[in-house]
mmCIF file of C-alpha atoms in Angstrom:
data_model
loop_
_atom_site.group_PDB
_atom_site.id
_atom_site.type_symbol
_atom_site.label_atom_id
_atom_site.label_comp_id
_atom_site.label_asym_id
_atom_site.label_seq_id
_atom_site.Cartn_x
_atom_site.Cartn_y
_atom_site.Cartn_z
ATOM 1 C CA UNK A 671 -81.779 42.743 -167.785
ATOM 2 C CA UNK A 672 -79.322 39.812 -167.523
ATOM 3 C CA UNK A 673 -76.353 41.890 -167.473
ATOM 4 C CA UNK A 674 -77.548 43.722 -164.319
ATOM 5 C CA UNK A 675 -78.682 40.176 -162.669
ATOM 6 C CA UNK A 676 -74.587 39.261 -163.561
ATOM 7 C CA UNK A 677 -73.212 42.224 -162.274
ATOM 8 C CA UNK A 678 -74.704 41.100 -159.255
ATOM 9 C CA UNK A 679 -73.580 38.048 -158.218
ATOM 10 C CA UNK A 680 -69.840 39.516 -159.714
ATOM 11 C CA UNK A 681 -70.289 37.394 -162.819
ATOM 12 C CA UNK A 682 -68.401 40.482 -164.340
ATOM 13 C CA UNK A 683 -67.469 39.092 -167.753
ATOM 14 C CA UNK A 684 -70.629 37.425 -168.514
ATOM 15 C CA UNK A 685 -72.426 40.894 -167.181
ATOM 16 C CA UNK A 686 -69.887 42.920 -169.574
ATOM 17 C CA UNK A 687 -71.031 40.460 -172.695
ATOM 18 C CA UNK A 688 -74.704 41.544 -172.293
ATOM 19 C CA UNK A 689 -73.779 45.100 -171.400
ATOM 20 C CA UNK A 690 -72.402 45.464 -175.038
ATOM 21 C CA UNK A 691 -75.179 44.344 -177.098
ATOM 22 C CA UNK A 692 -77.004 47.538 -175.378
ATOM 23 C CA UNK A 693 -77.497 50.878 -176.409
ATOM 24 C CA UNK A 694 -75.599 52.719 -173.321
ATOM 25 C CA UNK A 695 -77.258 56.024 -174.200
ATOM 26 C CA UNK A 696 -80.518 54.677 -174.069
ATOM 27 C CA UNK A 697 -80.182 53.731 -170.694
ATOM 28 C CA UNK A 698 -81.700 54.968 -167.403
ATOM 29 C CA UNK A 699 -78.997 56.650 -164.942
ATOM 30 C CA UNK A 700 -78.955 54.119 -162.387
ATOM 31 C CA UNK A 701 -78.267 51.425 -165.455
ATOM 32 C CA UNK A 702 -75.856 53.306 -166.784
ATOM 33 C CA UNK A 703 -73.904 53.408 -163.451
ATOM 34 C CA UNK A 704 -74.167 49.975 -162.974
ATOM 35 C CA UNK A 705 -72.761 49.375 -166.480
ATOM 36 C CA UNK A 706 -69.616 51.478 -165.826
ATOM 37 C CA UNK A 707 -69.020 49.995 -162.475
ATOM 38 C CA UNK A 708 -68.959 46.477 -163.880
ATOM 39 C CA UNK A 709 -66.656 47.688 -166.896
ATOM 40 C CA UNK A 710 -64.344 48.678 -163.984
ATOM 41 C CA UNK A 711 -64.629 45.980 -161.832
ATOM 42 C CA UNK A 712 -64.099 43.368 -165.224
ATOM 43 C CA UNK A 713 -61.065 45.355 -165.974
ATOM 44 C CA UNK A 714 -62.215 46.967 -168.354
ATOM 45 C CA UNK A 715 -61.699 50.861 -167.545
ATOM 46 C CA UNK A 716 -61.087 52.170 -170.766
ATOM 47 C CA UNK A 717 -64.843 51.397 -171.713
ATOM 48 C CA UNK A 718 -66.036 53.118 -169.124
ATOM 49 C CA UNK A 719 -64.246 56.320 -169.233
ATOM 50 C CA UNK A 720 -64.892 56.126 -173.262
ATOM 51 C CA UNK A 721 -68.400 56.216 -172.544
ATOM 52 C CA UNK A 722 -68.695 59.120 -169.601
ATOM 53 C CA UNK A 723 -65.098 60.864 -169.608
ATOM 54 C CA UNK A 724 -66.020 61.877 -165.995
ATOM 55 C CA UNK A 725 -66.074 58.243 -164.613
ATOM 56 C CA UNK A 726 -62.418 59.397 -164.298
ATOM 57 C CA UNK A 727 -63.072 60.390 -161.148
ATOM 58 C CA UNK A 728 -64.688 57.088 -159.947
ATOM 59 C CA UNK A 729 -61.672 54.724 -161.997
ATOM 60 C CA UNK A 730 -58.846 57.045 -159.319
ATOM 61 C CA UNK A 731 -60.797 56.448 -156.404
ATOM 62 C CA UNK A 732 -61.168 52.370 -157.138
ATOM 63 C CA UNK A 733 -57.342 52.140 -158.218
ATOM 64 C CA UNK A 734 -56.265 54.107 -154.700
ATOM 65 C CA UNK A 735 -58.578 51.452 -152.867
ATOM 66 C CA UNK A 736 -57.041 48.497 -154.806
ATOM 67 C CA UNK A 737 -53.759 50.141 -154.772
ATOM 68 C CA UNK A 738 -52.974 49.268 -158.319
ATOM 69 C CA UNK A 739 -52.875 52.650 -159.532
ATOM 70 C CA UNK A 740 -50.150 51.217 -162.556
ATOM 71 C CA UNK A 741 -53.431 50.520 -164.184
ATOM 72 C CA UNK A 742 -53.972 54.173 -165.192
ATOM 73 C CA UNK A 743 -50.727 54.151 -167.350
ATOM 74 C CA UNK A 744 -52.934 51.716 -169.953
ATOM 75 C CA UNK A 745 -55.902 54.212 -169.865
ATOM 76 C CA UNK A 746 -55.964 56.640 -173.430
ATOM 77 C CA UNK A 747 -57.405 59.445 -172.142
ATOM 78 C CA UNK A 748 -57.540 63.575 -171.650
ATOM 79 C CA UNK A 749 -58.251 63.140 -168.024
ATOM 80 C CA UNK A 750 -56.066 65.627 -165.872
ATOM 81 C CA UNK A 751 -57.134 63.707 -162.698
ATOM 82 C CA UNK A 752 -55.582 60.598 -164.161
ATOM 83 C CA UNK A 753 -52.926 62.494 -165.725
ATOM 84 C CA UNK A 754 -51.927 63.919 -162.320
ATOM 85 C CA UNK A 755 -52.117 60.339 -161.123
ATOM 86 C CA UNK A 756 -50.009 58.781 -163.643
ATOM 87 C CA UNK A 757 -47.221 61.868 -163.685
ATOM 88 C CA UNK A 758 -47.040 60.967 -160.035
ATOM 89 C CA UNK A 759 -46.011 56.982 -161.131
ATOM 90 C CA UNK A 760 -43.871 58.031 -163.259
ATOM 91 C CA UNK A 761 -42.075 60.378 -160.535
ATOM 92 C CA UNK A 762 -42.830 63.546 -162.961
ATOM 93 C CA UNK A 763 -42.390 66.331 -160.573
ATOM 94 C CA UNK A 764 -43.148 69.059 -162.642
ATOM 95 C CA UNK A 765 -46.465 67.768 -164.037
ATOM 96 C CA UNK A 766 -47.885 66.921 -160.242
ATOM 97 C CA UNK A 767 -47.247 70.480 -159.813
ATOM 98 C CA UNK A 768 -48.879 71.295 -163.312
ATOM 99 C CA UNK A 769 -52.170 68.981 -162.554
ATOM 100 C CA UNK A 770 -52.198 69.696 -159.028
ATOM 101 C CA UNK A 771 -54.978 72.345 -159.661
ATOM 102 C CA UNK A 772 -56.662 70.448 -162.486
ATOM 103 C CA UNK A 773 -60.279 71.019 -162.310
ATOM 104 C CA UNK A 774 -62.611 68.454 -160.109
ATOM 105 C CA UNK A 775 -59.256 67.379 -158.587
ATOM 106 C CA UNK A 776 -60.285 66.652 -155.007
ATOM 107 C CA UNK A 777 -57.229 67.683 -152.251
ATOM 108 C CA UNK A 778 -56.939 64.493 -150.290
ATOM 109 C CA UNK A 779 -54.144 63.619 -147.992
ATOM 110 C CA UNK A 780 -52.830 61.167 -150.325
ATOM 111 C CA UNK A 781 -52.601 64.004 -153.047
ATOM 112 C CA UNK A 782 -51.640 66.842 -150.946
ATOM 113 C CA UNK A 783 -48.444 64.706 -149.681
ATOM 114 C CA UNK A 784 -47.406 63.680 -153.283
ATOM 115 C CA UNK A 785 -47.442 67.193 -154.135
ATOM 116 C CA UNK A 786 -45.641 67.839 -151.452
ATOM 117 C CA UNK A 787 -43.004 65.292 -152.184
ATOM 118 C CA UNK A 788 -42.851 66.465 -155.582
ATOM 119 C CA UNK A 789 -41.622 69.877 -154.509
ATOM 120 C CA UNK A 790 -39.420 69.102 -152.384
ATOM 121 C CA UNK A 791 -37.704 66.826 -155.116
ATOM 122 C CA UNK A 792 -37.377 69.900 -157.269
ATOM 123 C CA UNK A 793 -35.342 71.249 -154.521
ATOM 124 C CA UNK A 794 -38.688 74.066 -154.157
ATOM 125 C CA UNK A 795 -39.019 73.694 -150.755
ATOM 126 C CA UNK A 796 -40.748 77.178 -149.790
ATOM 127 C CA UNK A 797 -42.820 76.351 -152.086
ATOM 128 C CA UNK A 798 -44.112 72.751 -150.519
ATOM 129 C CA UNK A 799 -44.303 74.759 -147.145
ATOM 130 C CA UNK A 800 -46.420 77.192 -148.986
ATOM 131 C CA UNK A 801 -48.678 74.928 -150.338
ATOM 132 C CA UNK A 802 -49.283 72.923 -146.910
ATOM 133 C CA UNK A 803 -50.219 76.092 -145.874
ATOM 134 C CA UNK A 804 -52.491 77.348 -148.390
ATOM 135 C CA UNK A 805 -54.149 74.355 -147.435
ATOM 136 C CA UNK A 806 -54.011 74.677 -144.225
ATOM 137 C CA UNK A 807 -52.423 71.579 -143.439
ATOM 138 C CA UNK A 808 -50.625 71.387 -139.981
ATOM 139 C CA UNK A 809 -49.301 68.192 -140.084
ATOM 140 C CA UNK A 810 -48.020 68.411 -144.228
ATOM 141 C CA UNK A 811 -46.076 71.427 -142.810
ATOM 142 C CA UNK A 812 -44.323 69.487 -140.006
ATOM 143 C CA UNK A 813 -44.085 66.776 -142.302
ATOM 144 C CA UNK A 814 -42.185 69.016 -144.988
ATOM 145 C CA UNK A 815 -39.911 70.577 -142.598
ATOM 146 C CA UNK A 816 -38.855 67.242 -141.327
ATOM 147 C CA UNK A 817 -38.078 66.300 -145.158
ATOM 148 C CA UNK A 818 -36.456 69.076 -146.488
ATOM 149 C CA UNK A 819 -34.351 68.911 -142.698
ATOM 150 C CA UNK A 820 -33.303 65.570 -143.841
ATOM 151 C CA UNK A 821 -32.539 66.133 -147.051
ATOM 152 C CA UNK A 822 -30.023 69.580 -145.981
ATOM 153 C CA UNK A 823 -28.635 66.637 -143.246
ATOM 154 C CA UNK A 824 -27.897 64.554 -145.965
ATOM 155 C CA UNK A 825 -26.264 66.879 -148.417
ATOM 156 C CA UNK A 826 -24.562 68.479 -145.670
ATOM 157 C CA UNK A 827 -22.735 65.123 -144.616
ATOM 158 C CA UNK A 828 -22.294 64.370 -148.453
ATOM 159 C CA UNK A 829 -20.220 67.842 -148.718
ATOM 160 C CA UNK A 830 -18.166 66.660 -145.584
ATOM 161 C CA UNK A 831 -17.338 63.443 -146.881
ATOM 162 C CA UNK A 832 -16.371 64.578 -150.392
ATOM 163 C CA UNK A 833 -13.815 67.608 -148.765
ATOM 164 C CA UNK A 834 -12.448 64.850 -146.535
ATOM 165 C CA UNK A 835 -12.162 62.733 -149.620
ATOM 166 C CA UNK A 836 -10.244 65.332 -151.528
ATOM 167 C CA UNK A 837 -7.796 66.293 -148.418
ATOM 168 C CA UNK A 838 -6.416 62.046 -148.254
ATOM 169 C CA UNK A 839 -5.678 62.894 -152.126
#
C-alpha cells in the first residue's frame, strides 16, 4: 500500500493522496489507524474524526503534546472531549464545569487544574476545593487555597484603595 510506505517516511501529504482513493471501511484495524494518524499528523483532523468520531480522544492528546490546542476551534464536531477543550480556550467557565464529566473524559492534571481554575473564576470556590477533593488531589487543594487566598488579598486591597480614594474626595 503506497500510502502506508508514505506515512512512513512522514511523506504525509503524498500518504493522505493515496489514503483517499481507498475504501476506509474496508480496511483492516491496524490500516485504519495508520490512516487516521497520518490525517492528523497532515493536518488534516477533521477527516479523521469524520471517519471514527472517537479518534477525538487521540486528536486532544496530540494537540496537548504539540501544544496547539487552537486547532480544535476549526474541528465541526459533537465531541464533548473537544468541546470541554475548546470551552476551556475560549475561557468558558461554565461549560468546563458542564463537560467536565463528559463521558470517556480522562481526569488528568492538566484537566483537573483547568477545572479548577474555572471555578474559582466563577467566584465558586468551595466548590473547586470540593472537586480537588473528590478527586483526591492533595496538591489541587493546596493549589486552590493558595488561589482563591490571592484572589480575597487582591480584592481586599482593591476595597482599601477605593475607600481611601473616596475619603481624598
Amino acid at each position: 500500500m503506497l500510502g502506508l510506505q508514505a506515512a512512513a517516511i512522514q511523506k504525509y501529504g503524498d500518504a493522505v493522496k493515496n489514503f483517499d482513493k481507498l475504501d476506509f471501511d474496508e480496511l483492516e484495524k491496524a490500516d485504519r489507524n495508520a490512516v487516521l494518524f497520518t490525517y492528523l499528523m497532515s493536518g488534516n483532523a477533521q477527516k479523521a474524526l469524520d471517519y471514527v468520531p472517537e479518534f477525538d480522544k487521540s486528536i486532544v492528546g496530540y494537540y496537548v503534546v504539540k501544544n496547539d490546542l487552537e486547532l480544535l476551534l476549526d474541528l465541526q464536531t459533537d465531541s464533548a472531549l473537544i468541546a470541554f477543550e475548546v470551552a476551556a480556550l475560549n475561557n468558558d467557565y461554565e461549560k468546563v464545569i458542564e463537560y467536565q464529566s463528559a463521558e470517556r473524559m480522562e481526569m488528568d492534571d492538566r484537566r483537573a487544574y483547568i477545572i479548577a481554575d474555572a471555578y474559582i473564576a466563577l467566584g465558586r470556590e468551595d466548590e473547586a476545593l470540593e472537586f480537588a477533593e473528590i478527586i483526591d488531589d492533595n496538591s489541587l487543594h493546596s493549589y486552590i487555597k493558595e488561589k482563591t487566598d490571592a484572589k480575597d488579598m487582591e480584592e481586599e486591597k482593591k476595597e482599601k484603595e477605593a475607600e481611601e480614594s473616596n475619603g481624598k474626595v
